[in-house]
Amino acid sequence: MTITLTHGDQSALVSPRGAELTAWRAGGQDLLWPGDPAWWDRSAPILFPIVGWARDGRIRVDGVERPMGVHGFAAGSTFAVIAQDAGSCTLELTDDAETRAAYPFAFRLTVTHRLTEAGLVTDLAVTNPGDRPLPFAFGVHPGFRWPLTGADRSGHRVVFTEREEPSVPVIAPGGLFSAERRPVAFDGITLPLDDALFAQEALCFLDARSRSWRLESPGGVLRMEVEGLPHLALWSKPGAPFVCMEAWSGHGDPVGFTGELQDKPSMRRLAPGATDRARVSLAFTSSAAKA
């Protein structure tokens, strides 16, 4: 069952699998990458209970190693639809025997997608109904069409609102974060997109200064505002017709990390009974509308 949302001239589709947005149309344009196994078969997965890769595909909890795939298991899980109206829906994932085998914690992950006059808002909430601290990371991984509008991939750029470091961590084999950094040829604000950018994995701006950034194209501008997710990342593949603008609370394991999940850098520890929240807001303005 796919959920259809509408508001004014906007529409969106949401799948209960992963609470994932699979389409978003605004300003007369289909903006979200629809997924294609030839390149990347997802559109906008929700990341939980980790972000990135765990070393050797395993996490350690209470001294026991457990399997955990890249970005966790939420994206492949079926969420319950707990609320829905014409322009919004709320979906929820809770722990069960299957999740506890890999991640032995009680949790409730709630995802709300909402169309507004301004655009599309996604709210994430993680609640700890258990009796011990909950170590977790969460985030969003939306892919947008490249070209965003029209048929030409040239002339696209990502623009940050604050000046970012012109270097990013080197991603080691297995998706692990190394202490080494590699330069990114930009002024810290405006980053022109080309295939060479993505020849060495994602560009990860950890603890980014910007809380807003935008994808500019000849046909329009897509803006993303982020609350509660400190890390920003760009990812694509050379030649691919999409670019992902991601926002995370955590990141992949450091090279050589062998510690407990709760001790992994950038993991959050949520107290029993507490809730942690994040929000991502998207808006699109077409060049035709501005004219």
Short mmCIF file of C-alpha atoms in Angstrom, two decimals:
data_model
loop_
_atom_site.label_atom_id
_atom_site.label_comp_id
_atom_site.label_asym_id
_atom_site.label_seq_id
_atom_site.Cartn_x
_atom_site.Cartn_y
_atom_site.Cartn_z
CA MET A 1 0.00 0.00 0.00
CA THR A 2 1.42 3.35 -1.04
CA ILE A 3 0.21 6.48 0.74
CA THR A 4 -0.61 9.49 -1.44
CA LEU A 5 -0.31 13.00 0.00
CA THR A 6 -1.52 16.20 -1.67
CA HIS A 7 -1.48 19.89 -0.81
CA GLY A 8 -2.12 22.58 -3.41
CA ASP A 9 0.01 21.77 -6.45
CA GLN A 10 2.25 19.44 -4.47
CA SER A 11 2.01 15.68 -4.15
CA ALA A 12 4.08 12.96 -2.50
CA LEU A 13 4.09 9.18 -2.21
CA VAL A 14 5.16 7.33 0.94
CA SER A 15 5.82 3.62 1.31
CA PRO A 16 5.24 1.80 4.62
CA ARG A 17 8.48 -0.04 3.81
CA GLY A 18 10.96 2.11 5.63
CA ALA A 19 8.48 5.02 5.93
CA GLU A 20 10.23 6.10 2.74
CA LEU A 21 9.26 8.96 0.47
CA THR A 22 9.21 7.57 -3.05
CA ALA A 23 8.01 10.66 -4.92
CA TRP A 24 7.65 14.40 -4.38
CA ARG A 25 6.26 16.75 -7.01
CA ALA A 26 6.33 20.54 -6.55
CA GLY A 27 6.39 23.50 -8.90
CA GLY A 28 5.37 21.24 -11.76
CA GLN A 29 8.51 19.09 -11.35
CA ASP A 30 9.14 15.55 -10.13
CA LEU A 31 12.08 16.19 -7.82
CA LEU A 32 12.80 12.98 -5.94
CA TRP A 33 14.87 10.22 -7.51
CA PRO A 34 12.40 7.38 -8.23
CA GLY A 35 14.89 4.56 -7.68
CA ASP A 36 16.49 2.40 -10.34
CA PRO A 37 18.45 -0.81 -9.63
CA ALA A 38 20.86 0.12 -12.42
CA TRP A 39 22.10 3.00 -10.25
CA TRP A 40 20.49 2.98 -6.79
CA ASP A 41 17.19 1.32 -6.01
CA ARG A 42 16.05 3.61 -3.20
CA SER A 43 14.62 7.15 -3.11
CA ALA A 44 14.86 8.55 0.42
CA PRO A 45 15.56 5.92 3.08
CA ILE A 46 15.32 6.64 6.80
CA LEU A 47 18.49 5.66 8.67
CA PHE A 48 18.28 3.93 12.09
CA PRO A 49 19.67 2.66 14.49
CA ILE A 50 23.07 3.43 12.97
CA VAL A 51 24.27 5.69 10.18
CA GLY A 52 26.91 4.40 7.80
CA TRP A 53 28.83 1.16 8.04
CA ALA A 54 29.64 -0.83 11.15
CA ARG A 55 33.08 -2.45 11.11
CA ASP A 56 32.81 -5.88 9.46
CA GLY A 57 29.02 -5.39 9.38
CA ARG A 58 28.73 -6.05 13.11
CA ILE A 59 27.99 -4.03 16.24
CA ARG A 60 28.95 -4.95 19.79
CA VAL A 61 26.47 -4.72 22.67
CA ASP A 62 27.27 -6.08 26.15
CA GLY A 63 30.32 -7.81 24.72
CA VAL A 64 28.32 -9.71 22.09
CA GLU A 65 28.79 -9.12 18.35
CA ARG A 66 25.60 -8.80 16.30
CA PRO A 67 25.04 -8.31 12.55
CA MET A 68 24.07 -4.81 11.40
CA GLY A 69 23.89 -3.67 7.79
CA VAL A 70 24.77 -0.25 6.43
CA HIS A 71 22.51 2.49 7.87
CA GLY A 72 20.73 -0.03 10.10
CA PHE A 73 17.48 -1.90 9.53
CA ALA A 74 14.74 0.75 9.49
CA ALA A 75 14.86 1.23 5.71
CA GLY A 76 13.98 -2.42 5.14
CA SER A 77 11.35 -2.69 7.88
CA THR A 78 7.59 -2.33 7.57
CA PHE A 79 6.21 0.58 9.56
CA ALA A 80 2.68 0.80 10.96
CA VAL A 81 0.59 3.72 9.69
CA ILE A 82 -0.75 5.40 12.84
CA ALA A 83 -2.18 8.63 11.38
CA GLN A 84 -3.06 9.92 7.93
CA ASP A 85 -4.92 12.77 6.29
CA ALA A 86 -4.83 14.41 2.87
CA GLY A 87 -1.50 16.13 3.34
CA SER A 88 0.34 14.16 6.02
CA CYS A 89 1.01 10.72 7.43
CA THR A 90 2.72 9.33 10.53
CA LEU A 91 4.35 5.91 10.56
CA GLU A 92 5.90 4.01 13.44
CA LEU A 93 8.41 1.21 13.95
CA THR A 94 8.84 -0.51 17.32
CA ASP A 95 11.15 -3.25 18.50
CA ASP A 96 10.21 -6.89 18.12
CA ALA A 97 11.95 -10.25 18.36
CA GLU A 98 13.65 -9.75 14.99
CA THR A 99 15.06 -6.31 15.76
CA ARG A 100 16.12 -7.34 19.27
CA ALA A 101 18.20 -10.18 17.85
CA ALA A 102 20.42 -7.59 16.12
CA TYR A 103 19.81 -4.58 18.35
CA PRO A 104 18.78 -5.64 21.88
CA PHE A 105 16.95 -2.48 22.89
CA ALA A 106 13.37 -1.29 23.21
CA PHE A 107 12.64 1.67 20.93
CA ARG A 108 9.95 3.56 19.07
CA LEU A 109 10.84 5.34 15.82
CA THR A 110 8.18 7.70 14.49
CA VAL A 111 8.33 9.34 11.06
CA THR A 112 5.90 12.05 9.92
CA HIS A 113 5.84 13.40 6.36
CA ARG A 114 3.81 16.57 5.86
CA LEU A 115 3.16 18.81 2.85
CA THR A 116 2.85 22.50 3.71
CA GLU A 117 2.48 25.76 1.81
CA ALA A 118 6.27 26.04 1.89
CA GLY A 119 7.12 22.48 0.86
CA LEU A 120 7.71 19.10 2.47
CA VAL A 121 8.57 18.52 6.14
CA THR A 122 9.83 15.25 7.61
CA ASP A 123 9.87 14.85 11.39
CA LEU A 124 11.79 12.04 13.07
CA ALA A 125 11.32 11.03 16.71
CA VAL A 126 13.07 8.28 18.67
CA THR A 127 11.64 7.30 22.06
CA ASN A 128 13.24 4.99 24.62
CA PRO A 129 10.53 2.95 26.37
CA GLY A 130 13.16 0.69 27.94
CA ASP A 131 14.91 0.77 31.30
CA ARG A 132 18.47 1.50 30.14
CA PRO A 133 20.07 4.13 27.88
CA LEU A 134 19.40 3.66 24.17
CA PRO A 135 22.44 4.12 21.90
CA PHE A 136 21.34 5.16 18.41
CA ALA A 137 21.92 7.31 15.36
CA PHE A 138 19.35 8.42 12.82
CA GLY A 139 19.13 10.45 9.66
CA VAL A 140 17.68 10.99 6.20
CA HIS A 141 19.10 9.99 2.81
CA PRO A 142 16.97 11.66 0.10
CA GLY A 143 18.09 11.41 -3.50
CA PHE A 144 17.15 14.14 -5.95
CA ARG A 145 17.12 14.04 -9.72
CA TRP A 146 20.23 15.28 -11.44
CA PRO A 147 19.35 17.11 -13.61
CA LEU A 148 16.80 18.52 -11.18
CA THR A 149 14.81 19.90 -14.10
CA GLY A 150 15.28 19.62 -17.85
CA ALA A 151 17.77 17.27 -19.47
CA ASP A 152 21.19 18.82 -18.79
CA ARG A 153 23.29 17.76 -15.76
CA SER A 154 25.63 20.73 -16.13
CA GLY A 155 25.11 23.97 -14.25
CA HIS A 156 24.13 22.29 -10.95
CA ARG A 157 25.73 23.29 -7.67
CA VAL A 158 25.25 22.89 -3.94
CA VAL A 159 25.37 26.09 -1.90
CA PHE A 160 25.90 26.16 1.87
CA THR A 161 24.68 29.01 4.05
CA GLU A 162 27.84 28.97 6.21
CA ARG A 163 31.45 28.46 5.17
CA GLU A 164 32.40 24.77 5.45
CA GLU A 165 35.85 23.20 5.59
CA PRO A 166 37.20 22.55 2.06
CA SER A 167 38.18 19.00 3.02
CA VAL A 168 36.36 15.85 4.10
CA PRO A 169 37.31 12.57 5.80
CA VAL A 170 38.75 9.85 3.60
CA ILE A 171 36.40 6.86 3.59
CA ALA A 172 38.47 3.70 4.02
CA PRO A 173 37.54 0.22 2.71
CA GLY A 174 34.40 -1.11 4.37
CA GLY A 175 32.91 2.37 4.64
CA LEU A 176 35.02 3.23 7.70
CA PHE A 177 36.02 6.78 8.58
CA SER A 178 39.76 7.39 8.61
CA ALA A 179 41.62 10.21 10.35
CA GLU A 180 43.00 11.26 6.96
CA ARG A 181 41.27 14.05 5.06
CA ARG A 182 41.12 14.87 1.36
CA PRO A 183 40.68 18.32 -0.17
CA VAL A 184 37.50 19.44 -1.89
CA ALA A 185 38.00 22.12 -4.51
CA PHE A 186 35.52 24.78 -3.46
CA ASP A 187 35.39 28.05 -1.52
CA GLY A 188 33.48 26.56 1.42
CA ILE A 189 30.16 27.96 0.19
CA THR A 190 29.49 27.07 -3.46
CA LEU A 191 30.27 23.55 -4.66
CA PRO A 192 29.76 22.90 -8.40
CA LEU A 193 28.58 19.35 -9.07
CA ASP A 194 30.45 17.09 -11.45
CA ASP A 195 31.16 13.37 -11.66
CA ALA A 196 34.71 13.71 -10.36
CA LEU A 197 33.37 14.78 -6.95
CA PHE A 198 31.96 11.30 -6.35
CA ALA A 199 34.88 9.20 -7.53
CA GLN A 200 36.01 8.62 -3.92
CA GLU A 201 32.82 7.91 -1.98
CA ALA A 202 30.61 10.44 -0.18
CA LEU A 203 31.59 13.95 0.85
CA CYS A 204 30.88 14.07 4.59
CA PHE A 205 30.78 17.45 6.32
CA LEU A 206 30.86 16.41 9.96
CA ASP A 207 29.49 18.94 12.46
CA ALA A 208 28.62 21.23 9.57
CA ARG A 209 28.16 24.90 10.36
CA SER A 210 25.29 25.20 7.87
CA ARG A 211 21.79 24.33 9.00
CA SER A 212 20.48 25.03 5.53
CA TRP A 213 21.84 24.27 2.07
CA ARG A 214 20.41 24.20 -1.43
CA LEU A 215 20.71 22.48 -4.76
CA GLU A 216 20.74 25.08 -7.52
CA SER A 217 19.98 24.21 -11.14
CA PRO A 218 19.21 26.21 -14.27
CA GLY A 219 15.54 25.31 -13.81
CA GLY A 220 15.09 26.01 -10.11
CA VAL A 221 16.38 25.79 -6.55
CA LEU A 222 15.72 23.08 -3.96
CA ARG A 223 16.36 24.13 -0.35
CA MET A 224 16.90 21.84 2.63
CA GLU A 225 16.77 23.06 6.24
CA VAL A 226 17.92 20.71 8.99
CA GLU A 227 17.24 20.63 12.73
CA GLY A 228 18.80 18.14 15.14
CA LEU A 229 21.12 16.44 12.64
CA PRO A 230 24.65 17.93 12.78
CA HIS A 231 26.32 16.11 9.87
CA LEU A 232 25.67 16.76 6.17
CA ALA A 233 26.74 14.53 3.30
CA LEU A 234 26.65 14.47 -0.49
CA TRP A 235 26.67 11.19 -2.37
CA SER A 236 26.23 10.00 -5.93
CA LYS A 237 28.02 7.79 -8.43
CA PRO A 238 29.94 9.04 -11.47
CA GLY A 239 27.44 9.43 -14.29
CA ALA A 240 24.41 8.76 -12.09
CA PRO A 241 21.21 10.78 -12.68
CA PHE A 242 20.76 11.56 -8.97
CA VAL A 243 22.49 13.30 -6.08
CA CYS A 244 21.78 12.63 -2.41
CA MET A 245 21.74 15.44 0.15
CA GLU A 246 21.89 13.63 3.47
CA ALA A 247 21.63 14.71 7.11
CA TRP A 248 22.80 12.50 9.97
CA SER A 249 23.15 12.43 13.73
CA GLY A 250 25.95 9.83 13.54
CA HIS A 251 28.39 8.38 11.04
CA GLY A 252 30.28 5.21 10.13
CA ASP A 253 32.70 3.42 12.43
CA PRO A 254 36.21 4.85 12.63
CA VAL A 255 39.02 2.71 11.24
CA GLY A 256 40.02 0.14 13.85
CA PHE A 257 36.99 0.70 16.11
CA THR A 258 36.23 -2.40 18.20
CA GLY A 259 34.27 -0.88 21.08
CA GLU A 260 30.70 -1.12 22.27
CA LEU A 261 27.95 0.51 20.20
CA GLN A 262 27.34 3.06 22.95
CA ASP A 263 30.98 4.17 22.75
CA LYS A 264 31.08 4.66 18.99
CA PRO A 265 31.83 8.32 18.11
CA SER A 266 28.75 10.46 17.44
CA MET A 267 26.23 7.94 18.83
CA ARG A 268 23.51 9.37 21.06
CA ARG A 269 22.50 7.79 24.38
CA LEU A 270 18.82 8.37 25.06
CA ALA A 271 17.69 8.11 28.68
CA PRO A 272 14.79 5.80 29.60
CA GLY A 273 11.49 7.52 28.88
CA ALA A 274 13.11 10.28 26.79
CA THR A 275 12.47 11.29 23.17
CA ASP A 276 14.92 12.78 20.66
CA ARG A 277 13.70 14.63 17.58
CA ALA A 278 14.93 15.94 14.24
CA ARG A 279 13.34 17.78 11.33
CA VAL A 280 14.16 18.20 7.66
CA SER A 281 12.28 20.77 5.56
CA LEU A 282 12.39 20.88 1.76
CA ALA A 283 11.21 23.66 -0.54
CA PHE A 284 11.46 24.12 -4.29
CA THR A 285 11.26 27.29 -6.35
CA SER A 286 11.27 27.00 -10.12
CA SER A 287 13.04 29.52 -12.31
CA ALA A 288 9.74 30.02 -14.15
CA ALA A 289 8.00 30.91 -10.89
CA LYS A 290 10.70 33.44 -10.02
CA ALA A 291 10.41 34.99 -13.48
#
